[in-house]
Short mmCIF file of C-alpha atoms and ligand atoms in Angstrom, two decimals:
data_model
loop_
_atom_site.label_atom_id
_atom_site.label_comp_id
_atom_site.label_asym_id
_atom_site.label_seq_id
_atom_site.Cartn_x
_atom_site.Cartn_y
_atom_site.Cartn_z
CA MET A 1 45.01 -44.48 104.48
CA ASP A 2 43.85 -41.32 102.64
CA LEU A 3 45.16 -40.90 99.08
CA THR A 4 42.98 -37.90 98.36
CA ALA A 5 45.37 -35.67 100.44
CA PHE A 6 47.72 -35.65 97.73
CA PRO A 7 47.26 -33.41 94.67
CA ARG A 8 46.63 -35.46 91.56
CA VAL A 9 45.70 -34.88 88.00
CA SER A 10 43.73 -37.49 85.86
CA LEU A 11 45.95 -38.88 83.01
CA ALA A 12 45.13 -42.54 82.73
CA HIS A 13 42.32 -44.74 81.61
CA LEU A 14 41.38 -46.49 84.73
CA PRO A 15 40.79 -49.01 85.69
CA THR A 16 43.04 -50.80 83.24
CA PRO A 17 41.51 -54.17 82.35
CA ILE A 18 42.41 -57.65 83.50
CA GLU A 19 42.36 -60.23 80.67
CA PRO A 20 43.12 -63.88 80.31
CA LEU A 21 46.08 -65.08 78.17
CA PRO A 22 44.58 -68.34 76.89
CA ARG A 23 47.09 -69.34 74.41
CA LEU A 24 50.21 -68.61 76.57
CA THR A 25 48.39 -70.54 79.41
CA GLU A 26 47.89 -73.45 77.03
CA ALA A 27 51.37 -73.47 75.56
CA LEU A 28 52.82 -73.62 79.24
CA GLY A 29 50.23 -76.25 80.32
CA GLY A 30 48.74 -73.98 83.27
CA PRO A 31 48.51 -72.20 85.70
CA GLN A 32 46.01 -69.73 84.28
CA ILE A 33 47.99 -66.66 83.41
CA LEU A 34 46.13 -63.17 83.48
CA VAL A 35 47.47 -59.83 82.24
CA LYS A 36 46.62 -56.47 83.92
CA ARG A 37 46.74 -53.95 81.04
CA ASP A 38 48.80 -51.11 82.38
CA ASP A 39 50.19 -50.92 78.91
CA CYS A 40 46.69 -49.51 78.12
CA THR A 41 46.74 -46.50 80.37
CA GLY A 42 46.03 -44.34 77.28
CA LEU A 43 48.51 -41.44 77.40
CA SER A 44 50.86 -41.38 74.33
CA THR A 45 50.63 -45.26 73.84
CA GLY A 46 50.43 -45.83 77.59
CA GLY A 47 52.51 -47.51 80.32
CA ASN A 48 53.21 -47.54 83.96
CA LYS A 49 54.60 -44.01 84.16
CA THR A 50 51.31 -42.56 83.67
CA ARG A 51 49.90 -43.47 86.81
CA LYS A 52 53.05 -41.98 88.68
CA LEU A 53 52.79 -38.81 86.68
CA GLU A 54 49.15 -38.33 87.93
CA TYR A 55 50.78 -37.58 91.26
CA LEU A 56 53.96 -36.00 90.00
CA ILE A 57 52.32 -33.55 87.70
CA GLY A 58 49.77 -32.89 90.44
CA ALA A 59 52.67 -31.88 92.77
CA ALA A 60 54.45 -29.84 89.98
CA LEU A 61 51.13 -27.79 89.49
CA ALA A 62 50.51 -27.46 93.25
CA GLU A 63 54.11 -25.92 93.47
CA GLY A 64 53.43 -23.46 90.80
CA ALA A 65 56.08 -24.90 88.38
CA ASP A 66 55.97 -24.11 84.73
CA MET A 67 58.53 -26.56 83.80
CA VAL A 68 59.24 -30.28 84.48
CA ILE A 69 62.69 -31.83 83.92
CA THR A 70 63.70 -35.47 84.12
CA HIS A 71 65.96 -38.00 82.67
CA GLY A 72 65.96 -41.54 81.33
CA ALA A 73 67.89 -43.94 78.98
CA THR A 74 67.76 -42.80 75.43
CA GLN A 75 64.67 -44.97 74.70
CA SER A 76 63.03 -44.12 77.95
CA ASN A 77 59.25 -44.76 78.11
CA HIS A 78 59.29 -42.44 81.17
CA VAL A 79 60.55 -39.62 79.32
CA ARG A 80 57.90 -40.11 76.57
CA GLN A 81 55.06 -40.11 79.10
CA THR A 82 56.38 -37.21 81.07
CA ALA A 83 56.66 -35.15 77.82
CA ALA A 84 52.93 -36.05 76.97
CA ALA A 85 51.53 -35.27 80.49
CA ALA A 86 53.60 -31.94 80.61
CA ALA A 87 52.16 -30.99 77.24
CA LYS A 88 48.46 -31.74 78.47
CA HIS A 89 49.13 -29.48 81.52
CA ARG A 90 50.92 -26.52 79.81
CA LEU A 91 54.33 -27.33 81.38
CA LYS A 92 57.52 -27.03 79.47
CA CYS A 93 59.54 -30.23 79.56
CA HIS A 94 63.26 -30.84 79.32
CA VAL A 95 64.85 -34.16 79.38
CA LEU A 96 68.36 -35.63 79.64
CA LEU A 97 68.72 -38.86 77.65
CA GLU A 98 71.49 -41.04 78.82
CA ASN A 99 73.15 -43.33 76.10
CA ARG A 100 73.30 -46.15 78.50
CA ILE A 101 73.99 -48.90 76.00
CA GLY A 102 76.54 -46.83 74.14
CA SER A 103 74.62 -47.30 70.92
CA ASN A 104 75.28 -45.14 67.72
CA ASP A 105 72.32 -46.70 65.73
CA PRO A 106 70.23 -43.70 64.43
CA GLU A 107 66.98 -45.81 65.09
CA TYR A 108 68.01 -46.11 68.60
CA LEU A 109 69.03 -42.53 69.07
CA TYR A 110 66.02 -40.94 67.39
CA ASN A 111 63.16 -43.14 66.61
CA GLY A 112 60.59 -44.61 68.93
CA ASN A 113 60.44 -42.96 72.34
CA VAL A 114 62.66 -40.04 71.41
CA LEU A 115 60.66 -39.28 68.32
CA PHE A 116 57.42 -39.40 70.59
CA ALA A 117 58.95 -37.13 73.31
CA GLU A 118 60.06 -34.45 70.66
CA MET A 119 56.64 -34.50 69.05
CA HIS A 120 55.03 -33.63 72.43
CA GLY A 121 57.37 -30.68 72.44
CA ALA A 122 59.89 -31.75 75.00
CA THR A 123 63.54 -30.59 74.46
CA THR A 124 65.97 -33.32 74.52
CA GLU A 125 69.68 -33.35 75.64
CA HIS A 126 71.76 -36.64 74.72
CA VAL A 127 74.34 -37.21 77.35
CA ALA A 128 77.02 -39.91 77.78
CA PRO A 129 76.49 -42.59 80.67
CA GLN A 130 76.83 -40.95 83.95
CA PRO A 131 77.85 -42.31 87.41
CA ASP A 132 74.68 -40.34 88.78
CA MET A 133 72.03 -39.16 86.44
CA ASN A 134 69.85 -37.61 89.23
CA ALA A 135 72.95 -35.52 90.32
CA ALA A 136 73.24 -34.33 86.63
CA LEU A 137 69.52 -33.65 86.54
CA ALA A 138 69.83 -31.46 89.65
CA GLU A 139 72.62 -29.39 88.00
CA THR A 140 70.43 -28.90 84.93
CA GLY A 141 67.58 -27.81 87.28
CA GLU A 142 69.84 -25.20 88.88
CA ARG A 143 70.88 -23.87 85.44
CA LEU A 144 67.23 -23.68 84.19
CA ARG A 145 66.16 -21.98 87.58
CA SER A 146 68.98 -19.34 87.02
CA GLU A 147 67.26 -18.59 83.53
CA GLY A 148 64.00 -17.88 85.39
CA HIS A 149 62.05 -21.13 85.07
CA LYS A 150 60.01 -22.62 87.71
CA VAL A 151 61.48 -26.02 87.71
CA TYR A 152 59.86 -29.21 89.22
CA VAL A 153 62.53 -32.14 89.28
CA ILE A 154 61.11 -35.52 88.39
CA PRO A 155 63.64 -38.25 89.33
CA GLY A 156 64.45 -41.17 86.78
CA GLY A 157 61.49 -43.43 86.23
CA GLY A 158 59.20 -40.97 88.33
CA SER A 159 60.29 -43.00 91.30
CA SER A 160 59.82 -40.74 94.23
CA PRO A 161 57.42 -41.34 97.18
CA THR A 162 55.19 -38.97 95.25
CA GLY A 163 55.34 -41.00 92.14
CA ALA A 164 55.13 -44.44 93.79
CA LEU A 165 51.74 -43.27 95.08
CA GLY A 166 50.53 -44.05 91.69
CA TYR A 167 51.13 -47.69 92.27
CA VAL A 168 49.60 -47.45 95.73
CA ARG A 169 46.39 -46.58 94.00
CA ALA A 170 46.94 -49.24 91.47
CA ALA A 171 47.21 -51.87 94.24
CA LEU A 172 43.92 -50.62 95.63
CA GLU A 173 42.46 -50.78 92.09
CA LEU A 174 43.68 -54.35 91.48
CA THR A 175 42.44 -55.79 94.86
CA ASN A 176 38.92 -54.09 94.24
CA GLN A 177 38.91 -55.65 90.75
CA MET A 178 39.84 -59.00 92.07
CA ALA A 179 36.98 -58.96 94.45
CA GLU A 180 34.47 -57.74 91.81
CA GLN A 181 35.47 -60.31 89.29
CA ASP A 182 36.06 -63.11 91.72
CA ILE A 183 39.65 -63.70 90.76
CA LYS A 184 41.78 -65.55 93.23
CA CYS A 185 45.31 -64.99 92.62
CA ARG A 186 48.19 -65.04 95.02
CA HIS A 187 51.11 -64.28 92.70
CA MET A 188 51.91 -61.44 90.35
CA PHE A 189 54.94 -60.63 88.22
CA ALA A 190 56.01 -56.97 87.76
CA GLY A 191 59.30 -55.09 86.47
CA SER A 192 61.63 -53.76 89.03
CA GLY A 193 63.63 -50.96 87.59
CA SER A 194 63.76 -47.56 89.23
CA ALA A 195 61.48 -49.26 91.71
CA GLY A 196 58.54 -47.08 91.86
CA THR A 197 56.10 -49.49 90.53
CA HIS A 198 57.39 -52.46 92.70
CA ALA A 199 57.58 -50.20 95.87
CA GLY A 200 54.35 -48.69 95.37
CA LEU A 201 52.53 -52.00 94.89
CA ILE A 202 54.07 -53.41 98.11
CA ALA A 203 53.25 -50.23 100.00
CA GLY A 204 49.61 -50.25 98.70
CA LEU A 205 49.16 -54.09 99.35
CA THR A 206 50.46 -53.68 102.81
CA ALA A 207 48.06 -50.90 103.49
CA VAL A 208 45.07 -53.07 102.46
CA SER A 209 46.49 -56.23 104.06
CA SER A 210 46.46 -58.19 100.81
CA GLU A 211 48.84 -61.18 100.75
CA ILE A 212 49.53 -61.25 97.06
CA ALA A 213 53.18 -61.95 96.57
CA VAL A 214 54.79 -59.48 94.22
CA HIS A 215 57.63 -61.24 92.04
CA GLY A 216 59.71 -58.48 90.93
CA VAL A 217 62.03 -58.98 87.90
CA CYS A 218 65.11 -56.86 87.75
CA VAL A 219 65.96 -55.21 84.50
CA ARG A 220 69.24 -53.53 85.56
CA THR A 221 70.33 -54.02 89.06
CA PRO A 222 71.32 -57.16 90.91
CA SER A 223 68.81 -58.30 93.45
CA GLU A 224 71.14 -57.76 96.36
CA LYS A 225 70.96 -54.06 95.79
CA GLN A 226 67.43 -54.05 94.08
CA ASP A 227 65.72 -55.44 97.09
CA LYS A 228 67.29 -52.73 99.33
CA ASN A 229 66.14 -49.90 96.89
CA VAL A 230 62.56 -51.34 96.67
CA LEU A 231 62.30 -51.72 100.58
CA ALA A 232 63.71 -47.97 101.09
CA LEU A 233 61.39 -46.45 98.59
CA ALA A 234 58.24 -48.48 99.96
CA ASN A 235 58.98 -47.33 103.52
CA ARG A 236 59.51 -43.76 102.33
CA THR A 237 56.12 -44.16 100.66
CA VAL A 238 54.21 -45.60 103.61
CA GLU A 239 55.84 -42.87 105.69
CA THR A 240 54.18 -40.26 103.55
CA LEU A 241 50.84 -42.16 103.86
CA ASN A 242 51.14 -42.65 107.74
CA VAL A 243 50.72 -46.50 107.66
CA ALA A 244 52.90 -49.14 109.14
CA ASP A 245 56.28 -50.12 107.66
CA VAL A 246 56.48 -52.88 105.09
CA ASP A 247 57.65 -56.30 105.91
CA PRO A 248 60.95 -56.66 104.32
CA ALA A 249 60.22 -60.35 103.68
CA ARG A 250 57.80 -59.17 101.13
CA ILE A 251 60.35 -57.80 99.00
CA GLU A 252 61.54 -60.32 96.35
CA THR A 253 63.36 -59.94 93.10
CA ASP A 254 64.63 -62.32 90.46
CA ASP A 255 67.87 -60.89 88.74
CA GLU A 256 68.39 -63.76 86.25
CA HIS A 257 67.09 -62.18 83.25
CA ILE A 258 69.02 -58.71 83.10
CA GLY A 259 71.14 -60.55 80.48
CA GLU A 260 74.07 -58.33 79.27
CA GLY A 261 72.65 -55.14 80.98
CA TYR A 262 69.97 -52.68 81.08
CA GLY A 263 68.42 -52.28 77.71
CA ILE A 264 69.95 -55.39 76.16
CA PRO A 265 67.68 -58.32 75.45
CA GLY A 266 68.87 -61.92 76.02
CA PRO A 267 67.63 -64.99 74.26
CA ASP A 268 64.98 -65.62 77.09
CA THR A 269 63.62 -62.14 76.67
CA LEU A 270 63.41 -62.28 72.78
CA GLU A 271 61.64 -65.77 73.27
CA ALA A 272 59.10 -64.25 75.56
CA ILE A 273 58.49 -61.31 73.14
CA ASP A 274 57.99 -63.68 70.30
CA MET A 275 55.51 -65.97 72.24
CA LEU A 276 53.40 -63.26 73.48
CA ALA A 277 53.23 -61.70 70.04
CA ARG A 278 52.32 -64.82 68.27
CA LEU A 279 50.18 -66.50 70.84
CA ASP A 280 48.09 -63.89 72.37
CA GLY A 281 48.53 -60.70 70.11
CA ILE A 282 50.46 -58.73 72.73
CA LEU A 283 53.42 -56.64 72.28
CA LEU A 284 56.20 -56.74 74.94
CA ASP A 285 59.32 -54.76 74.96
CA PRO A 286 63.13 -55.76 75.01
CA VAL A 287 63.91 -53.44 78.13
CA TYR A 288 61.34 -54.35 80.59
CA THR A 289 58.24 -56.54 80.17
CA GLY A 290 59.95 -59.15 77.83
CA LYS A 291 62.50 -59.75 80.83
CA VAL A 292 59.56 -59.77 83.21
CA MET A 293 57.69 -62.41 81.04
CA ALA A 294 60.82 -64.33 80.79
CA GLY A 295 61.12 -64.67 84.44
CA LEU A 296 57.48 -65.70 84.69
CA ILE A 297 57.72 -68.40 82.01
CA LYS A 298 60.81 -69.85 83.87
CA GLN A 299 58.83 -70.11 87.02
CA VAL A 300 56.03 -71.80 85.45
CA ARG A 301 58.25 -74.17 83.48
CA ALA A 302 60.02 -75.01 86.78
CA GLY A 303 56.67 -76.11 88.20
CA ARG A 304 56.65 -73.50 90.75
CA PHE A 305 52.82 -73.06 90.63
CA ASP A 306 49.82 -75.57 90.64
CA LYS A 307 47.88 -75.89 87.39
CA GLY A 308 44.73 -74.78 89.14
CA GLU A 309 46.44 -71.57 90.26
CA THR A 310 46.28 -68.13 88.68
CA VAL A 311 49.26 -65.99 88.13
CA LEU A 312 48.87 -62.38 87.15
CA PHE A 313 51.46 -60.44 84.89
CA LEU A 314 51.47 -56.62 85.12
CA HIS A 315 52.05 -55.44 81.62
CA THR A 316 53.72 -52.14 82.28
CA GLY A 317 53.91 -50.97 78.46
CA GLY A 318 57.20 -50.22 76.63
CA ALA A 319 56.17 -51.14 72.96
CA ALA A 320 57.01 -47.60 71.85
CA ALA A 321 60.56 -48.73 71.98
CA LEU A 322 60.23 -51.58 69.45
CA PRO A 323 61.06 -49.62 66.43
CA ALA A 324 64.40 -48.79 67.99
CA TYR A 325 64.96 -52.53 68.61
CA ALA A 326 63.75 -53.74 65.12
CA GLY A 327 67.06 -55.46 64.35
CA ALA A 328 66.69 -57.55 67.64
CA VAL A 329 63.00 -58.42 67.55
CA ARG A 330 62.28 -58.76 63.79
CA PRO A 331 61.53 -62.62 63.14
CA GLN A 332 64.34 -64.55 61.50
CA THR A 333 62.03 -66.29 59.00
CA SER A 334 61.74 -64.60 55.48
CA PRO A 335 58.26 -63.32 54.46
CA ALA A 336 58.13 -65.97 51.69
CA ALA A 337 58.76 -68.88 53.97
C1 PLP B 401 59.95 -48.01 83.66
C2 PLP B 401 59.28 -49.21 83.29
C3 PLP B 401 59.25 -50.45 84.10
C4 PLP B 401 59.78 -50.34 85.42
O1 PLP B 401 58.99 -49.62 86.40
P1 PLP B 401 59.97 -48.98 87.76
O2 PLP B 401 58.88 -48.26 88.36
O3 PLP B 401 60.93 -47.94 87.07
O4 PLP B 401 60.62 -50.09 88.50
C5 PLP B 401 58.57 -51.52 83.67
N1 PLP B 401 58.07 -51.61 82.31
C6 PLP B 401 58.20 -50.67 81.61
C7 PLP B 401 57.80 -50.68 80.12
C8 PLP B 401 58.81 -49.24 81.83
O5 PLP B 401 58.91 -48.29 81.05
#
C-alpha cells in the first residue's frame, strides 16, 4: 500500500499521544483504559476531521480549486476544522449548516463551532433539515461555479474515500505506536457517524493485517444501515489503495447510545461526559465522544473485557460544541454546595 501517491498537506500535530485514563480505569475496576488523543490534532482546537482534511485539501489544491464547500449540522466540528484548513491554504470556504435538531437557542445557532468557523472566514448559510444534504451541497456548488469560483466539494464529515485516507494513515500510526510502546490492545472504541473515521481505520488495519477490533458507536444511524455505510466506504477506500477488500465481519457497531437522535445527549452520554471531566480531566462532547464513551463504559460494566486487558478509546474531539450545549452539561450542584 502506497499512501504517498495521494496529494496531502500537513495540518495535524502527529502522532497524537496515547495516554492512560487511570481514574476512569479505577472507577470501573479494570480493564486498563487508554485514550488516543485525536482531540489534540492542533488545528482550531483539534479533532478527527483534521486528518481527513490533510488529504481533502491536498486534492482540492491539486485540482486547482480556489474554494471549498461543505455541510454539517449547525454545531459541526467538521465545518469548523474545514474553515480553518481552508484559511491556512488560501481557499475560500462556504458551508451549509443544517438545523438538524430544530433548535432556536441562539447559543446553539451562533456560538461554539459556528463562531469559530466564521472567525476563520467561512461564509455560513443556515438551512432547515433536508432529506439529502449532499444533494443540496451539489446544487450550491453548481451555483458558485456559475459565479466563477473553482469549487472543490467536500461531502458531509469529509467522508469520501479521499478523506478516509486520513484514518488509513491513523491506523498505521496507531499500530506503529503500539509496537514502539509495547501496548497490547485488541479492542478500540470509535465514533461512527459519516463513517470516514470508522471505514478508514478498518481499511488501514486490514492493509497492515492488524487484528484490533474496532467497536463503532453510532451517533445517528441504526446499526443495520450504519454497518452497510461503513463497509461500502471501507471498500471504496481500499479500492483506491489497491489492497484486498475488507472482511464484512470486521464491521461492528452499537446503536444503543444514539438516544433521541443525532445531537441529543441521553442520560448515559451525560454521565460519561461528567465522569471523564471529573476523573481524568478530559472534555468529551454531547454529540459524538460522550456517546462513544457511554458505549465503552456499558461494555466494561457488562464484564465484556478481562481485568488484565487493555481497551483503547479514540478521542475524536468535539469540545468546541460544549458552549452550545451548556444547558445540558452544566453540573446540577450549586457552586456553594
Ligand atoms: C465527525 C465526528 C465523529 C465521527 O466521525 P465520522 O468520520 O463522521 O464517522 C466523531 N467525533 C467527533 C468529535 C466528530 O466531530
